[in-house]
Amino acid sequence: MKHLYTFLFCLPFLCFAQDKAEKRLLKKADKIHAKAYTVDTHADAPINMMDMEGFDVGAKHNYDEDGTQIDFPRMKEGGMDAMFFAVYLGQGKRTPEANAEAKEKALKIFAKIHDAVKTNADKVSLVTTAKEGYAAHKQGKLGVFIGMENGWPVGTDLSNLKLYYDLGLRYITLAHSFNNDLSDSSGDPQGAEHGGISKIGEACIAEMNRLGIVVDVSHLSDSAFYDVMRLSKVPVFASHSSCRALCDVKRNMTDDMIKLLASKGGVIQINFVADFLKKPSAEVAVSIRTIRMQVQKADATPEDKKKLNAELRQIKYKYPSDVPTVKDVANHIDHVVKLVGIDHVGIGMDMDGGSDVIGVEDVSKIKNVTIELLRRGYSEKDIKKIWGGNTMRVLAAAENFSKK
């Protein structure tokens, strides 16, 4: 009984001490997050910019109302300094006519991104190098980099690479959910077509190296990944992938793949899509896969995509235990750090393309990642590397190689 009274007497003091420690941690997180150059390597905001009638990326939106996760005001609010906006096309037919149409659609997406930056030029800059990114940050401006998800718009005409480079393109995810002319995909239900990277794909990688475009290995088949590691003369990254050891899906990277990527100076940017962070139940996995395959069809209309994405969002309300939290994100970061060190992990949330993490529902809430990393003992230097430093190193390496 005496011990119980002692405990009850001390309890308010313990709570006070814990509350004080929490306030100190949050204050420290605020300072670190404000100083870090935060970069996300995969943002699907252009999907909404192209498909949602009246969507203005320069105006603040509400995730609970329209399901969107990115706009410039919310980037500023969350301390998100720069994002790679994705020029994304779901894979369609691979005829000369279809390839020409893919190129035309891609150019429209580039134009939409450029127009959005020009319209918001007082607070946003189009950036293409690490130096430009840091400079925009010092000026208090948001940075928009450009990446391409799916090499379909490249087709078999490698002169397209220079065209896209001149428009600001700095990485290409060689394939998406289906095989294309460049590479096999991890998601194609027909299996391998080229046995990895195709002959034209090999030439594409060489030209990307020459120009200074980073090769992105996310979405690729395992064989294609190993081909890229053999072929690329500069470091590459996985712009939005996670760890297969923690969540056994083909879209994620095995420990061996992560080790090889790191040995050549590369980075894996952790994806925030629920079923790449935390293995869902069989029922949920089937539902998610079915919806995603429909969204990714080249002929899916904006109305189809809106309806299907709404269905995806509803899954977390039906099956809350299957939805990951910020802790699950940090678990994947921990795994990479323990495996290959702090220099080879980054962030690629896949917002507006499937990202669904409790605590980081949209880009305004990304500081919760910094808070969780701080709780786990990561230093300010570590957090700066994870949030942008590692990614900028790879971008600079590609640029420097192209100048030789």
Short mmCIF file of C-alpha atoms in Angstrom, two decimals:
data_model
loop_
_atom_site.label_atom_id
_atom_site.label_comp_id
_atom_site.label_asym_id
_atom_site.label_seq_id
_atom_site.Cartn_x
_atom_site.Cartn_y
_atom_site.Cartn_z
CA MET A 1 0.00 0.00 0.00
CA LYS A 2 2.90 2.32 0.83
CA HIS A 3 4.36 1.84 -2.67
CA LEU A 4 0.96 2.62 -4.22
CA TYR A 5 0.72 5.91 -2.35
CA THR A 6 4.28 6.78 -3.42
CA PHE A 7 3.42 6.04 -7.05
CA LEU A 8 0.21 8.09 -6.92
CA PHE A 9 2.10 10.98 -5.32
CA CYS A 10 4.82 10.90 -8.03
CA LEU A 11 2.47 10.38 -10.98
CA PRO A 12 1.71 14.10 -11.62
CA PHE A 13 5.45 14.88 -11.57
CA LEU A 14 6.17 12.03 -14.02
CA CYS A 15 3.45 13.27 -16.36
CA PHE A 16 4.80 16.81 -16.10
CA ALA A 17 8.33 15.62 -16.92
CA GLN A 18 7.09 13.59 -19.89
CA ASP A 19 5.07 16.54 -21.16
CA LYS A 20 8.09 18.81 -20.84
CA ALA A 21 10.31 16.31 -22.69
CA GLU A 22 7.72 16.04 -25.46
CA LYS A 23 7.58 19.81 -25.86
CA ARG A 24 11.39 19.92 -26.11
CA LEU A 25 11.36 17.21 -28.77
CA LEU A 26 8.67 18.97 -30.82
CA LYS A 27 10.54 22.27 -30.57
CA LYS A 28 13.73 20.57 -31.75
CA ALA A 29 11.82 18.93 -34.62
CA ASP A 30 10.48 22.35 -35.67
CA LYS A 31 14.01 23.73 -35.90
CA ILE A 32 15.43 20.74 -37.78
CA HIS A 33 12.51 20.60 -40.21
CA ALA A 34 12.81 24.33 -40.94
CA LYS A 35 16.54 24.06 -41.68
CA ALA A 36 16.44 20.82 -43.71
CA TYR A 37 16.09 20.97 -47.49
CA THR A 38 13.14 18.62 -47.86
CA VAL A 39 12.78 16.91 -51.24
CA ASP A 40 10.22 14.35 -52.36
CA THR A 41 11.19 12.40 -55.47
CA HIS A 42 7.77 11.30 -56.63
CA ALA A 43 4.68 13.53 -56.66
CA ASP A 44 1.68 12.81 -58.88
CA ALA A 45 0.17 16.30 -58.57
CA PRO A 46 0.12 16.63 -62.40
CA ILE A 47 -2.56 13.91 -62.52
CA ASN A 48 -4.95 16.26 -60.71
CA MET A 49 -3.69 19.25 -62.68
CA MET A 50 -4.56 17.45 -65.93
CA ASP A 51 -7.65 15.48 -64.97
CA MET A 52 -9.57 17.40 -62.29
CA GLU A 53 -11.69 20.13 -63.82
CA GLY A 54 -10.80 23.48 -62.31
CA PHE A 55 -7.99 22.11 -60.12
CA ASP A 56 -5.53 24.89 -59.28
CA VAL A 57 -2.26 23.68 -57.75
CA GLY A 58 -1.65 27.26 -56.62
CA ALA A 59 -4.74 27.23 -54.37
CA LYS A 60 -5.16 25.38 -51.10
CA HIS A 61 -7.35 22.28 -51.21
CA ASN A 62 -8.72 19.97 -48.53
CA TYR A 63 -7.83 16.27 -48.52
CA ASP A 64 -11.02 15.32 -46.66
CA GLU A 65 -13.12 17.06 -49.29
CA ASP A 66 -11.48 16.18 -52.60
CA GLY A 67 -8.81 13.58 -51.76
CA THR A 68 -5.96 15.66 -53.19
CA GLN A 69 -2.66 15.69 -51.32
CA ILE A 70 -0.47 18.32 -53.00
CA ASP A 71 -0.73 22.00 -53.79
CA PHE A 72 1.71 24.86 -53.34
CA PRO A 73 0.08 26.33 -50.19
CA ARG A 74 0.11 22.94 -48.45
CA MET A 75 3.73 22.37 -49.50
CA LYS A 76 4.62 25.66 -47.82
CA GLU A 77 2.55 24.84 -44.76
CA GLY A 78 4.21 21.45 -44.35
CA GLY A 79 7.75 22.65 -44.96
CA MET A 80 8.05 20.66 -48.19
CA ASP A 81 10.73 22.56 -50.06
CA ALA A 82 10.80 20.72 -53.39
CA MET A 83 9.03 17.89 -55.18
CA PHE A 84 9.65 16.01 -58.41
CA PHE A 85 6.36 16.41 -60.30
CA ALA A 86 5.82 13.27 -62.36
CA VAL A 87 5.04 13.27 -66.05
CA TYR A 88 3.05 10.04 -65.80
CA LEU A 89 1.24 8.02 -68.44
CA GLY A 90 -0.29 4.59 -67.94
CA GLN A 91 1.13 2.19 -70.49
CA GLY A 92 -0.82 1.90 -73.72
CA LYS A 93 -0.23 0.26 -77.08
CA ARG A 94 3.30 0.27 -78.48
CA THR A 95 2.62 1.09 -82.10
CA PRO A 96 4.26 4.07 -83.83
CA GLU A 97 0.92 5.88 -83.72
CA ALA A 98 0.39 5.15 -80.00
CA ASN A 99 3.97 6.17 -79.18
CA ALA A 100 3.42 9.47 -81.00
CA GLU A 101 0.23 10.02 -79.03
CA ALA A 102 2.07 9.25 -75.76
CA LYS A 103 4.69 11.86 -76.68
CA GLU A 104 1.98 14.42 -77.40
CA LYS A 105 0.29 13.73 -74.06
CA ALA A 106 3.61 13.96 -72.22
CA LEU A 107 4.35 17.34 -73.79
CA LYS A 108 0.97 18.59 -72.58
CA ILE A 109 1.85 17.54 -69.03
CA PHE A 110 5.21 19.33 -69.27
CA ALA A 111 3.35 22.43 -70.48
CA LYS A 112 0.88 22.22 -67.60
CA ILE A 113 3.72 22.04 -65.06
CA HIS A 114 5.53 24.97 -66.69
CA ASP A 115 2.33 27.03 -66.74
CA ALA A 116 1.68 26.32 -63.04
CA VAL A 117 5.19 27.47 -62.13
CA LYS A 118 4.90 30.64 -64.23
CA THR A 119 1.50 31.46 -62.73
CA ASN A 120 2.98 31.13 -59.24
CA ALA A 121 6.42 32.56 -60.04
CA ASP A 122 6.42 34.74 -56.91
CA LYS A 123 6.62 31.64 -54.74
CA VAL A 124 7.67 28.72 -56.99
CA SER A 125 10.65 28.01 -59.26
CA LEU A 126 11.27 25.31 -61.85
CA VAL A 127 14.58 23.75 -60.77
CA THR A 128 16.77 21.24 -62.61
CA THR A 129 19.93 20.92 -60.50
CA ALA A 130 20.83 20.56 -56.85
CA LYS A 131 22.39 24.04 -56.99
CA GLU A 132 19.18 25.57 -58.37
CA GLY A 133 17.13 23.74 -55.76
CA TYR A 134 19.19 25.05 -52.87
CA ALA A 135 19.16 28.56 -54.36
CA ALA A 136 15.35 28.58 -54.63
CA HIS A 137 15.17 27.40 -51.02
CA LYS A 138 17.38 30.29 -49.86
CA GLN A 139 15.07 32.69 -51.69
CA GLY A 140 12.09 31.26 -49.82
CA LYS A 141 10.64 29.68 -52.96
CA LEU A 142 9.31 26.18 -53.49
CA GLY A 143 11.14 24.06 -56.04
CA VAL A 144 9.49 21.98 -58.75
CA PHE A 145 11.72 19.34 -60.32
CA ILE A 146 10.36 17.13 -63.10
CA GLY A 147 10.58 13.35 -63.40
CA MET A 148 8.90 10.96 -65.86
CA GLU A 149 7.08 7.86 -64.66
CA ASN A 150 7.04 5.34 -67.49
CA GLY A 151 9.40 5.64 -70.45
CA TRP A 152 6.57 5.06 -72.92
CA PRO A 153 6.74 8.67 -74.24
CA VAL A 154 10.38 8.00 -75.15
CA GLY A 155 9.26 5.11 -77.32
CA THR A 156 12.00 3.93 -79.67
CA ASP A 157 13.14 7.44 -80.62
CA LEU A 158 15.95 8.39 -78.26
CA SER A 159 16.07 11.95 -79.63
CA ASN A 160 13.02 12.48 -77.42
CA LEU A 161 15.32 12.35 -74.40
CA LYS A 162 17.01 15.64 -75.31
CA LEU A 163 13.62 17.22 -75.98
CA TYR A 164 12.38 16.25 -72.52
CA TYR A 165 15.70 17.17 -70.88
CA ASP A 166 15.43 20.66 -72.31
CA LEU A 167 11.96 20.91 -70.76
CA GLY A 168 13.45 20.18 -67.33
CA LEU A 169 13.28 16.37 -67.09
CA ARG A 170 15.87 14.97 -64.68
CA TYR A 171 14.83 11.36 -64.11
CA ILE A 172 12.90 8.62 -65.88
CA THR A 173 11.22 5.61 -64.30
CA LEU A 174 11.94 3.32 -67.27
CA ALA A 175 8.70 1.31 -67.03
CA HIS A 176 5.48 1.41 -65.03
CA SER A 177 3.06 -1.44 -64.35
CA PHE A 178 3.46 -3.08 -67.76
CA ASN A 179 6.45 -3.90 -69.96
CA ASN A 180 7.36 -1.31 -72.57
CA ASP A 181 9.96 -0.94 -75.33
CA LEU A 182 12.70 -0.09 -72.83
CA SER A 183 12.24 -2.48 -69.94
CA ASP A 184 10.34 -5.23 -68.21
CA SER A 185 8.05 -4.18 -65.36
CA SER A 186 7.65 -5.82 -61.96
CA GLY A 187 3.88 -5.66 -62.39
CA ASP A 188 3.18 -7.03 -65.87
CA PRO A 189 0.84 -10.04 -65.54
CA GLN A 190 2.35 -11.47 -68.75
CA GLY A 191 5.77 -11.73 -67.10
CA ALA A 192 9.13 -10.90 -68.67
CA GLU A 193 9.37 -9.83 -72.30
CA HIS A 194 12.99 -8.69 -72.65
CA GLY A 195 14.57 -10.60 -69.79
CA GLY A 196 15.31 -7.22 -68.17
CA ILE A 197 16.36 -4.16 -70.15
CA SER A 198 15.82 -4.28 -73.93
CA LYS A 199 18.47 -3.37 -76.51
CA ILE A 200 16.85 0.01 -77.08
CA GLY A 201 16.67 0.34 -73.31
CA GLU A 202 20.42 -0.16 -73.05
CA ALA A 203 20.97 2.66 -75.54
CA CYS A 204 18.45 4.78 -73.63
CA ILE A 205 20.40 4.39 -70.37
CA ALA A 206 23.64 5.41 -72.11
CA GLU A 207 21.97 8.51 -73.52
CA MET A 208 20.42 9.35 -70.15
CA ASN A 209 23.89 9.13 -68.58
CA ARG A 210 25.26 11.40 -71.31
CA LEU A 211 22.55 14.02 -70.82
CA GLY A 212 22.43 13.92 -67.02
CA ILE A 213 19.06 12.24 -66.55
CA VAL A 214 18.94 9.92 -63.52
CA VAL A 215 17.81 6.34 -64.17
CA ASP A 216 14.95 5.42 -61.82
CA VAL A 217 14.60 1.70 -61.04
CA SER A 218 11.22 1.82 -59.27
CA HIS A 219 8.60 -0.39 -60.95
CA LEU A 220 11.24 -2.44 -62.82
CA SER A 221 11.50 -6.23 -62.74
CA ASP A 222 14.33 -7.66 -60.67
CA SER A 223 16.23 -8.63 -63.83
CA ALA A 224 15.81 -5.13 -65.25
CA PHE A 225 17.16 -3.67 -62.00
CA TYR A 226 20.31 -5.76 -62.19
CA ASP A 227 20.73 -4.79 -65.84
CA VAL A 228 20.52 -1.11 -64.90
CA MET A 229 23.15 -1.57 -62.21
CA ARG A 230 25.43 -3.16 -64.80
CA LEU A 231 24.75 -0.56 -67.49
CA SER A 232 24.59 2.82 -65.75
CA LYS A 233 27.89 4.61 -65.32
CA VAL A 234 26.48 6.91 -62.65
CA PRO A 235 24.46 6.35 -59.44
CA VAL A 236 20.73 5.70 -59.85
CA PHE A 237 17.80 5.79 -57.49
CA ALA A 238 14.49 4.13 -56.77
CA SER A 239 12.26 7.20 -56.64
CA HIS A 240 9.36 5.54 -54.82
CA SER A 241 10.04 2.02 -53.54
CA SER A 242 10.20 0.35 -50.13
CA CYS A 243 11.83 -2.72 -48.54
CA ARG A 244 10.76 -6.21 -49.58
CA ALA A 245 12.14 -7.64 -46.33
CA LEU A 246 9.41 -5.75 -44.45
CA CYS A 247 6.66 -5.97 -47.05
CA ASP A 248 7.02 -8.79 -49.56
CA VAL A 249 5.73 -7.34 -52.83
CA LYS A 250 7.51 -7.24 -56.18
CA ARG A 251 7.40 -3.43 -56.29
CA ASN A 252 9.74 -3.30 -53.31
CA MET A 253 13.50 -3.91 -53.28
CA THR A 254 15.23 -6.93 -51.76
CA ASP A 255 18.12 -6.48 -49.36
CA ASP A 256 20.52 -7.64 -52.06
CA MET A 257 19.16 -5.01 -54.45
CA ILE A 258 19.45 -2.26 -51.82
CA LYS A 259 23.04 -3.30 -51.06
CA LEU A 260 24.01 -3.21 -54.73
CA LEU A 261 22.24 0.12 -55.25
CA ALA A 262 24.12 1.59 -52.28
CA SER A 263 27.47 0.14 -53.34
CA LYS A 264 27.21 2.22 -56.51
CA GLY A 265 26.20 5.39 -54.68
CA GLY A 266 22.44 5.11 -55.22
CA VAL A 267 19.43 5.90 -53.03
CA ILE A 268 16.11 4.18 -52.31
CA GLN A 269 13.36 6.72 -51.62
CA ILE A 270 10.71 5.16 -49.38
CA ASN A 271 7.21 4.96 -50.87
CA PHE A 272 4.18 5.88 -48.71
CA VAL A 273 1.67 3.67 -50.58
CA ALA A 274 -0.02 1.51 -47.93
CA ASP A 275 0.51 -1.93 -49.44
CA PHE A 276 4.23 -1.24 -50.08
CA LEU A 277 4.79 -0.39 -46.41
CA LYS A 278 2.67 -2.95 -44.64
CA LYS A 279 1.44 -6.25 -46.06
CA PRO A 280 -2.35 -6.01 -46.19
CA SER A 281 -4.76 -8.86 -45.60
CA ALA A 282 -5.54 -10.99 -48.65
CA GLU A 283 -8.98 -9.41 -49.00
CA VAL A 284 -7.60 -5.87 -48.96
CA ALA A 285 -4.69 -6.76 -51.26
CA VAL A 286 -7.06 -8.07 -53.93
CA SER A 287 -9.27 -4.97 -53.66
CA ILE A 288 -6.32 -2.59 -53.94
CA ARG A 289 -4.71 -4.46 -56.83
CA THR A 290 -7.98 -4.57 -58.79
CA ILE A 291 -8.62 -0.85 -58.35
CA ARG A 292 -5.03 0.13 -59.18
CA MET A 293 -4.95 -1.88 -62.39
CA GLN A 294 -8.11 -0.08 -63.51
CA VAL A 295 -6.67 3.35 -62.64
CA GLN A 296 -3.46 2.58 -64.53
CA LYS A 297 -5.18 1.71 -67.79
CA ALA A 298 -4.28 4.15 -70.53
CA ASP A 299 -7.94 4.55 -71.52
CA ALA A 300 -9.21 5.34 -67.98
CA THR A 301 -11.14 8.62 -68.10
CA PRO A 302 -10.75 11.38 -65.48
CA GLU A 303 -14.18 10.41 -64.12
CA ASP A 304 -13.09 6.76 -63.86
CA LYS A 305 -9.91 7.74 -62.01
CA LYS A 306 -11.76 10.01 -59.60
CA LYS A 307 -14.23 7.28 -58.71
CA LEU A 308 -11.56 4.60 -58.37
CA ASN A 309 -9.30 6.78 -56.23
CA ALA A 310 -12.25 7.53 -53.96
CA GLU A 311 -12.72 3.77 -53.58
CA LEU A 312 -9.04 3.44 -52.64
CA ARG A 313 -9.42 6.09 -49.93
CA GLN A 314 -12.44 4.33 -48.50
CA ILE A 315 -10.45 1.14 -47.92
CA LYS A 316 -8.69 2.64 -44.91
CA TYR A 317 -12.04 3.31 -43.25
CA LYS A 318 -13.19 -0.24 -43.88
CA TYR A 319 -9.92 -1.86 -42.82
CA PRO A 320 -8.09 0.58 -40.50
CA SER A 321 -5.68 -2.05 -39.16
CA ASP A 322 -4.28 -2.51 -42.68
CA VAL A 323 -3.35 1.15 -43.10
CA PRO A 324 0.24 2.07 -42.16
CA THR A 325 1.29 4.91 -39.88
CA VAL A 326 4.37 7.14 -39.75
CA LYS A 327 5.99 4.42 -37.63
CA ASP A 328 5.78 2.00 -40.56
CA VAL A 329 7.51 4.56 -42.79
CA ALA A 330 10.28 4.93 -40.19
CA ASN A 331 10.61 1.13 -39.96
CA HIS A 332 11.53 1.02 -43.65
CA ILE A 333 13.99 3.89 -43.22
CA ASP A 334 15.51 2.08 -40.22
CA HIS A 335 15.89 -1.09 -42.27
CA VAL A 336 17.81 0.67 -45.05
CA VAL A 337 20.04 2.52 -42.59
CA LYS A 338 20.91 -0.66 -40.71
CA LEU A 339 21.56 -2.44 -43.99
CA VAL A 340 23.65 0.11 -45.92
CA GLY A 341 23.99 3.27 -43.86
CA ILE A 342 22.44 6.72 -43.69
CA ASP A 343 23.65 7.88 -47.13
CA HIS A 344 21.34 5.72 -49.22
CA VAL A 345 17.76 6.42 -48.14
CA GLY A 346 15.35 9.20 -49.05
CA ILE A 347 11.66 10.05 -49.36
CA GLY A 348 9.38 9.45 -52.38
CA MET A 349 5.85 9.56 -51.00
CA ASP A 350 3.82 8.94 -54.20
CA MET A 351 1.24 11.50 -53.06
CA ASP A 352 -1.75 11.86 -55.37
CA GLY A 353 -0.70 8.49 -56.78
CA GLY A 354 -1.71 6.17 -53.94
CA SER A 355 0.10 7.44 -50.83
CA ASP A 356 -1.94 6.66 -47.74
CA VAL A 357 -0.23 6.93 -44.35
CA ILE A 358 -2.01 7.84 -41.13
CA GLY A 359 -0.29 10.97 -39.87
CA VAL A 360 0.86 12.12 -43.32
CA GLU A 361 -2.45 12.33 -45.11
CA ASP A 362 -1.24 15.19 -47.28
CA VAL A 363 1.91 17.23 -47.86
CA SER A 364 1.04 19.70 -45.08
CA LYS A 365 1.76 17.00 -42.49
CA ILE A 366 5.22 15.81 -43.48
CA LYS A 367 6.83 17.17 -40.32
CA ASN A 368 5.43 14.12 -38.55
CA VAL A 369 8.10 12.10 -40.36
CA THR A 370 10.81 14.37 -38.94
CA ILE A 371 9.30 14.03 -35.45
CA GLU A 372 9.29 10.22 -35.67
CA LEU A 373 12.88 10.11 -36.91
CA LEU A 374 13.92 12.36 -34.04
CA ARG A 375 12.14 10.08 -31.57
CA ARG A 376 14.20 7.20 -32.94
CA GLY A 377 17.47 8.93 -32.30
CA TYR A 378 18.34 10.25 -35.74
CA SER A 379 20.56 13.33 -35.63
CA GLU A 380 19.91 16.61 -37.42
CA LYS A 381 22.60 15.65 -39.95
CA ASP A 382 20.93 12.27 -40.54
CA ILE A 383 17.50 13.80 -41.02
CA LYS A 384 18.84 16.34 -43.52
CA LYS A 385 20.37 13.51 -45.56
CA ILE A 386 17.14 11.49 -45.52
CA TRP A 387 14.95 14.45 -46.46
CA GLY A 388 17.01 15.71 -49.38
CA GLY A 389 20.75 15.55 -49.08
CA ASN A 390 21.11 12.01 -50.42
CA THR A 391 18.82 12.65 -53.38
CA MET A 392 20.62 15.87 -54.31
CA ARG A 393 23.94 14.00 -54.24
CA VAL A 394 22.69 11.56 -56.90
CA LEU A 395 21.25 14.38 -59.00
CA ALA A 396 24.57 16.23 -58.83
CA ALA A 397 26.50 13.07 -59.75
CA ALA A 398 24.39 12.63 -62.91
CA GLU A 399 24.88 16.28 -63.82
CA ASN A 400 28.65 16.16 -63.25
CA PHE A 401 29.06 13.00 -65.33
CA SER A 402 27.19 14.63 -68.23
CA LYS A 403 29.73 17.49 -68.26
CA LYS A 404 32.74 15.21 -68.75
#
